[in-house]
Each structure stands twice: as structure tokens, then as C-alpha cells.
């Protein structure tokens, strides 16, 4: 499973900055502020994503995606749990894979594989199958917000 330590921090930081987010590195062994899952999982407070070197990259991208889909004025109220609806959660699962495409050497397939390794569950058995065959409403949700092109199945970067 890819972790933040496996990719250039500056690449991830620059990607999140495009969306008006701050990536805050947490020292190894320290608790991650705003982490919903605890342990090494990424955390959220306001427009900041918190992560350690051992934070799984898919976790960081998932939590960042929650902030990306929120209007900037709602981000300020976020602490730990940003999910607004099932539809948003579904869209975030697609968006985190698309963000992987925007990181050199990562790509959506790696993010989807790591989601499976972590334990995400989908009706069709894998994150890849969800992404490719069962996420039409998520693609529409992201497309309507200008975050993805549902026809090209690609991210729309700001």
C-alpha cells in the first residue's frame, strides 16, 4: 500500500493546493489531528488535511476529496467527519482514484487496488469494478460540480 512517504510530499501538497487545501505533515508516532479512523489514517480540520509518512495515500486522497467536494465556506466547519450523504461518499470514492491520476507515478489503478487492500467493500467486489461499472451516479455527481468529466472518465483540475 502506498503511503505519503512513498511519493514526493511536494507533489501531493501542490495537488491539494490547487483546490485551496493545505497538507500538514504530522511527525512520525504522533496522533493525527482530525482522523476519523485513528492510527495512521488521514485527518481533517477545516481546509487542512493531516497526514504522517505512514498514512496510506488512498486515505489522504479520500479525506482530501471530502473537502474538495464541499463549498469553501462549508470547509471551515469540518472536523474529523466531512460526509454529508451517501451520494457524496460514493463520489468521493471515485474522486480519490482520479486524484491518483494527477500524481506522477501513482494513477487510479494503484489507488483502487489500495482501497481493496484496506478493506473498502463494493457490490461488484472491487473498487475497480465499482469505478468502471457501478458508479454512474457518482460520475454524474462529480460532473455536475465540475470536478470530473463523466464522458472522458477523467478529473477536471482547477
mmCIF file of C-alpha atoms in Angstrom:
data_model
loop_
_atom_site.group_PDB
_atom_site.id
_atom_site.type_symbol
_atom_site.label_atom_id
_atom_site.label_comp_id
_atom_site.label_asym_id
_atom_site.label_seq_id
_atom_site.Cartn_x
_atom_site.Cartn_y
_atom_site.Cartn_z
ATOM 1 C CA UNK A 1 0.000 0.000 0.000
ATOM 2 C CA UNK A 2 1.410 3.377 -0.996
ATOM 3 C CA UNK A 3 1.964 5.811 1.845
ATOM 4 C CA UNK A 4 2.694 9.505 1.899
ATOM 5 C CA UNK A 5 6.367 8.631 2.419
ATOM 6 C CA UNK A 6 6.363 6.748 -0.924
ATOM 7 C CA UNK A 7 5.549 9.799 -3.041
ATOM 8 C CA UNK A 8 7.081 13.272 -3.165
ATOM 9 C CA UNK A 9 5.381 15.339 -0.462
ATOM 10 C CA UNK A 10 5.590 18.422 -2.679
ATOM 11 C CA UNK A 11 3.560 16.690 -5.425
ATOM 12 C CA UNK A 12 0.731 15.878 -3.030
ATOM 13 C CA UNK A 13 0.927 19.299 -1.389
ATOM 14 C CA UNK A 14 0.746 21.044 -4.792
ATOM 15 C CA UNK A 15 -2.232 18.939 -5.882
ATOM 16 C CA UNK A 16 -4.188 19.755 -2.738
ATOM 17 C CA UNK A 17 -3.225 23.434 -3.001
ATOM 18 C CA UNK A 18 -4.932 23.584 -6.413
ATOM 19 C CA UNK A 19 -8.177 23.015 -4.514
ATOM 20 C CA UNK A 20 -7.398 25.518 -1.776
ATOM 21 C CA UNK A 21 -6.351 22.840 0.725
ATOM 22 C CA UNK A 22 -3.332 22.678 2.997
ATOM 23 C CA UNK A 23 -1.438 19.432 3.606
ATOM 24 C CA UNK A 24 0.028 19.363 7.091
ATOM 25 C CA UNK A 25 2.691 16.749 7.820
ATOM 26 C CA UNK A 26 2.420 15.180 11.274
ATOM 27 C CA UNK A 27 5.582 13.871 12.914
ATOM 28 C CA UNK A 28 6.015 10.102 12.944
ATOM 29 C CA UNK A 29 4.482 8.486 16.006
ATOM 30 C CA UNK A 30 2.282 11.487 16.816
ATOM 31 C CA UNK A 31 -1.524 11.321 16.746
ATOM 32 C CA UNK A 32 -3.090 12.652 13.570
ATOM 33 C CA UNK A 33 -5.487 15.512 14.320
ATOM 34 C CA UNK A 34 -8.990 15.077 12.914
ATOM 35 C CA UNK A 35 -8.512 11.409 11.986
ATOM 36 C CA UNK A 36 -11.860 9.611 11.757
ATOM 37 C CA UNK A 37 -10.268 6.153 11.663
ATOM 38 C CA UNK A 38 -7.358 6.849 14.010
ATOM 39 C CA UNK A 39 -3.963 5.148 13.795
ATOM 40 C CA UNK A 40 -2.195 6.271 10.623
ATOM 41 C CA UNK A 41 -5.287 7.427 8.722
ATOM 42 C CA UNK A 42 -5.511 11.000 7.405
ATOM 43 C CA UNK A 43 -7.369 13.666 9.343
ATOM 44 C CA UNK A 44 -9.392 16.762 8.513
ATOM 45 C CA UNK A 45 -9.851 20.053 10.291
ATOM 46 C CA UNK A 46 -11.140 22.980 8.273
ATOM 47 C CA UNK A 47 -9.281 23.149 4.954
ATOM 48 C CA UNK A 48 -6.308 21.199 6.287
ATOM 49 C CA UNK A 49 -5.544 17.537 5.632
ATOM 50 C CA UNK A 50 -3.255 15.986 8.248
ATOM 51 C CA UNK A 51 -1.039 13.009 7.462
ATOM 52 C CA UNK A 52 2.118 11.225 8.593
ATOM 53 C CA UNK A 53 4.648 9.439 6.455
ATOM 54 C CA UNK A 54 2.873 6.142 7.198
ATOM 55 C CA UNK A 55 -0.550 7.481 6.195
ATOM 56 C CA UNK A 56 -1.911 5.461 3.277
ATOM 57 C CA UNK A 57 -2.042 7.678 0.205
ATOM 58 C CA UNK A 58 -5.569 6.491 -0.614
ATOM 59 C CA UNK A 59 -6.668 7.660 2.857
ATOM 60 C CA UNK A 60 -5.136 11.080 2.345
ATOM 61 C CA UNK A 61 -6.773 11.383 -1.096
ATOM 62 C CA UNK A 62 -10.128 10.190 0.262
ATOM 63 C CA UNK A 63 -10.190 12.728 3.064
ATOM 64 C CA UNK A 64 -8.971 15.497 0.753
ATOM 65 C CA UNK A 65 -11.760 14.567 -1.666
ATOM 66 C CA UNK A 66 -14.310 15.184 1.084
ATOM 67 C CA UNK A 67 -13.014 18.734 1.390
ATOM 68 C CA UNK A 68 -12.767 19.226 -2.372
ATOM 69 C CA UNK A 69 -16.454 18.445 -2.913
ATOM 70 C CA UNK A 70 -17.514 20.911 -0.217
ATOM 71 C CA UNK A 71 -18.034 24.568 -0.992
ATOM 72 C CA UNK A 72 -15.154 26.546 0.576
ATOM 73 C CA UNK A 73 -17.498 28.232 3.075
ATOM 74 C CA UNK A 74 -18.512 24.823 4.499
ATOM 75 C CA UNK A 75 -14.948 23.569 4.846
ATOM 76 C CA UNK A 76 -14.313 25.775 7.859
ATOM 77 C CA UNK A 77 -16.820 23.763 9.921
ATOM 78 C CA UNK A 78 -15.265 20.375 9.125
ATOM 79 C CA UNK A 79 -13.634 18.468 11.954
ATOM 80 C CA UNK A 80 -12.919 14.754 11.541
ATOM 81 C CA UNK A 81 -16.113 13.733 9.686
ATOM 82 C CA UNK A 82 -16.962 15.527 6.461
ATOM 83 C CA UNK A 83 -19.519 13.168 4.921
ATOM 84 C CA UNK A 84 -22.778 14.867 4.023
ATOM 85 C CA UNK A 85 -24.583 11.993 2.268
ATOM 86 C CA UNK A 86 -24.252 8.555 0.707
ATOM 87 C CA UNK A 87 -24.095 10.233 -2.701
ATOM 88 C CA UNK A 88 -21.169 12.362 -1.565
ATOM 89 C CA UNK A 89 -19.360 9.342 -0.120
ATOM 90 C CA UNK A 90 -19.793 7.461 -3.398
ATOM 91 C CA UNK A 91 -18.468 10.430 -5.382
ATOM 92 C CA UNK A 92 -15.510 10.812 -3.028
ATOM 93 C CA UNK A 93 -14.533 7.184 -3.673
ATOM 94 C CA UNK A 94 -14.341 7.957 -7.406
ATOM 95 C CA UNK A 95 -12.616 11.302 -6.917
ATOM 96 C CA UNK A 96 -9.844 9.851 -4.748
ATOM 97 C CA UNK A 97 -8.907 7.489 -7.589
ATOM 98 C CA UNK A 98 -8.970 10.370 -10.076
ATOM 99 C CA UNK A 99 -6.646 12.364 -7.828
ATOM 100 C CA UNK A 100 -4.244 9.426 -8.094
ATOM 101 C CA UNK A 101 -4.098 10.111 -11.844
ATOM 102 C CA UNK A 102 -2.889 13.635 -11.066
ATOM 103 C CA UNK A 103 0.103 12.352 -9.082
ATOM 104 C CA UNK A 104 3.156 11.210 -11.063
ATOM 105 C CA UNK A 105 3.832 7.520 -10.587
ATOM 106 C CA UNK A 106 0.553 6.807 -8.770
ATOM 107 C CA UNK A 107 -2.525 6.554 -11.027
ATOM 108 C CA UNK A 108 -6.074 5.450 -10.413
ATOM 109 C CA UNK A 109 -5.379 1.716 -10.648
ATOM 110 C CA UNK A 110 -2.940 1.866 -7.735
ATOM 111 C CA UNK A 111 -5.370 3.890 -5.622
ATOM 112 C CA UNK A 112 -8.195 1.456 -6.410
ATOM 113 C CA UNK A 113 -6.011 -1.555 -5.549
ATOM 114 C CA UNK A 114 -5.003 0.044 -2.256
ATOM 115 C CA UNK A 115 -8.664 0.724 -1.471
ATOM 116 C CA UNK A 116 -9.319 -3.007 -1.846
ATOM 117 C CA UNK A 117 -6.323 -3.896 0.313
ATOM 118 C CA UNK A 118 -7.530 -1.509 3.017
ATOM 119 C CA UNK A 119 -10.961 -3.129 3.047
ATOM 120 C CA UNK A 120 -13.387 -0.960 1.093
ATOM 121 C CA UNK A 121 -16.366 -3.040 0.006
ATOM 122 C CA UNK A 122 -18.408 -2.630 -3.141
ATOM 123 C CA UNK A 123 -21.346 -4.554 -4.657
ATOM 124 C CA UNK A 124 -19.301 -5.723 -7.632
ATOM 125 C CA UNK A 125 -16.464 -6.974 -5.443
ATOM 126 C CA UNK A 126 -13.716 -4.420 -6.015
ATOM 127 C CA UNK A 127 -13.037 -0.712 -6.148
ATOM 128 C CA UNK A 128 -12.022 -1.081 -9.809
ATOM 129 C CA UNK A 129 -15.355 -2.716 -10.706
ATOM 130 C CA UNK A 130 -17.236 -0.003 -8.808
ATOM 131 C CA UNK A 131 -15.252 2.723 -10.568
ATOM 132 C CA UNK A 132 -15.743 1.236 -14.039
ATOM 133 C CA UNK A 133 -19.202 -0.355 -13.856
ATOM 134 C CA UNK A 134 -21.265 0.762 -10.875
ATOM 135 C CA UNK A 135 -20.535 4.429 -10.198
ATOM 136 C CA UNK A 136 -22.706 6.207 -12.770
ATOM 137 C CA UNK A 137 -24.436 8.360 -10.164
ATOM 138 C CA UNK A 138 -21.065 9.268 -8.613
ATOM 139 C CA UNK A 139 -19.702 10.257 -12.026
ATOM 140 C CA UNK A 140 -22.807 12.394 -12.632
ATOM 141 C CA UNK A 141 -22.473 13.970 -9.166
ATOM 142 C CA UNK A 142 -18.834 14.921 -9.820
ATOM 143 C CA UNK A 143 -19.573 16.076 -13.378
ATOM 144 C CA UNK A 144 -22.394 18.358 -12.183
ATOM 145 C CA UNK A 145 -19.920 20.051 -9.825
ATOM 146 C CA UNK A 146 -17.205 20.465 -12.451
ATOM 147 C CA UNK A 147 -14.831 18.044 -10.714
ATOM 148 C CA UNK A 148 -14.799 15.262 -13.310
ATOM 149 C CA UNK A 149 -15.759 14.652 -16.903
ATOM 150 C CA UNK A 150 -18.119 11.696 -16.808
ATOM 151 C CA UNK A 151 -17.788 11.081 -20.545
ATOM 152 C CA UNK A 152 -13.974 11.081 -20.558
ATOM 153 C CA UNK A 153 -13.875 9.402 -17.115
ATOM 154 C CA UNK A 154 -11.226 11.892 -16.092
ATOM 155 C CA UNK A 155 -10.535 14.500 -13.459
ATOM 156 C CA UNK A 156 -11.089 18.174 -14.196
ATOM 157 C CA UNK A 157 -8.288 20.022 -12.416
ATOM 158 C CA UNK A 158 -8.752 23.616 -11.307
#
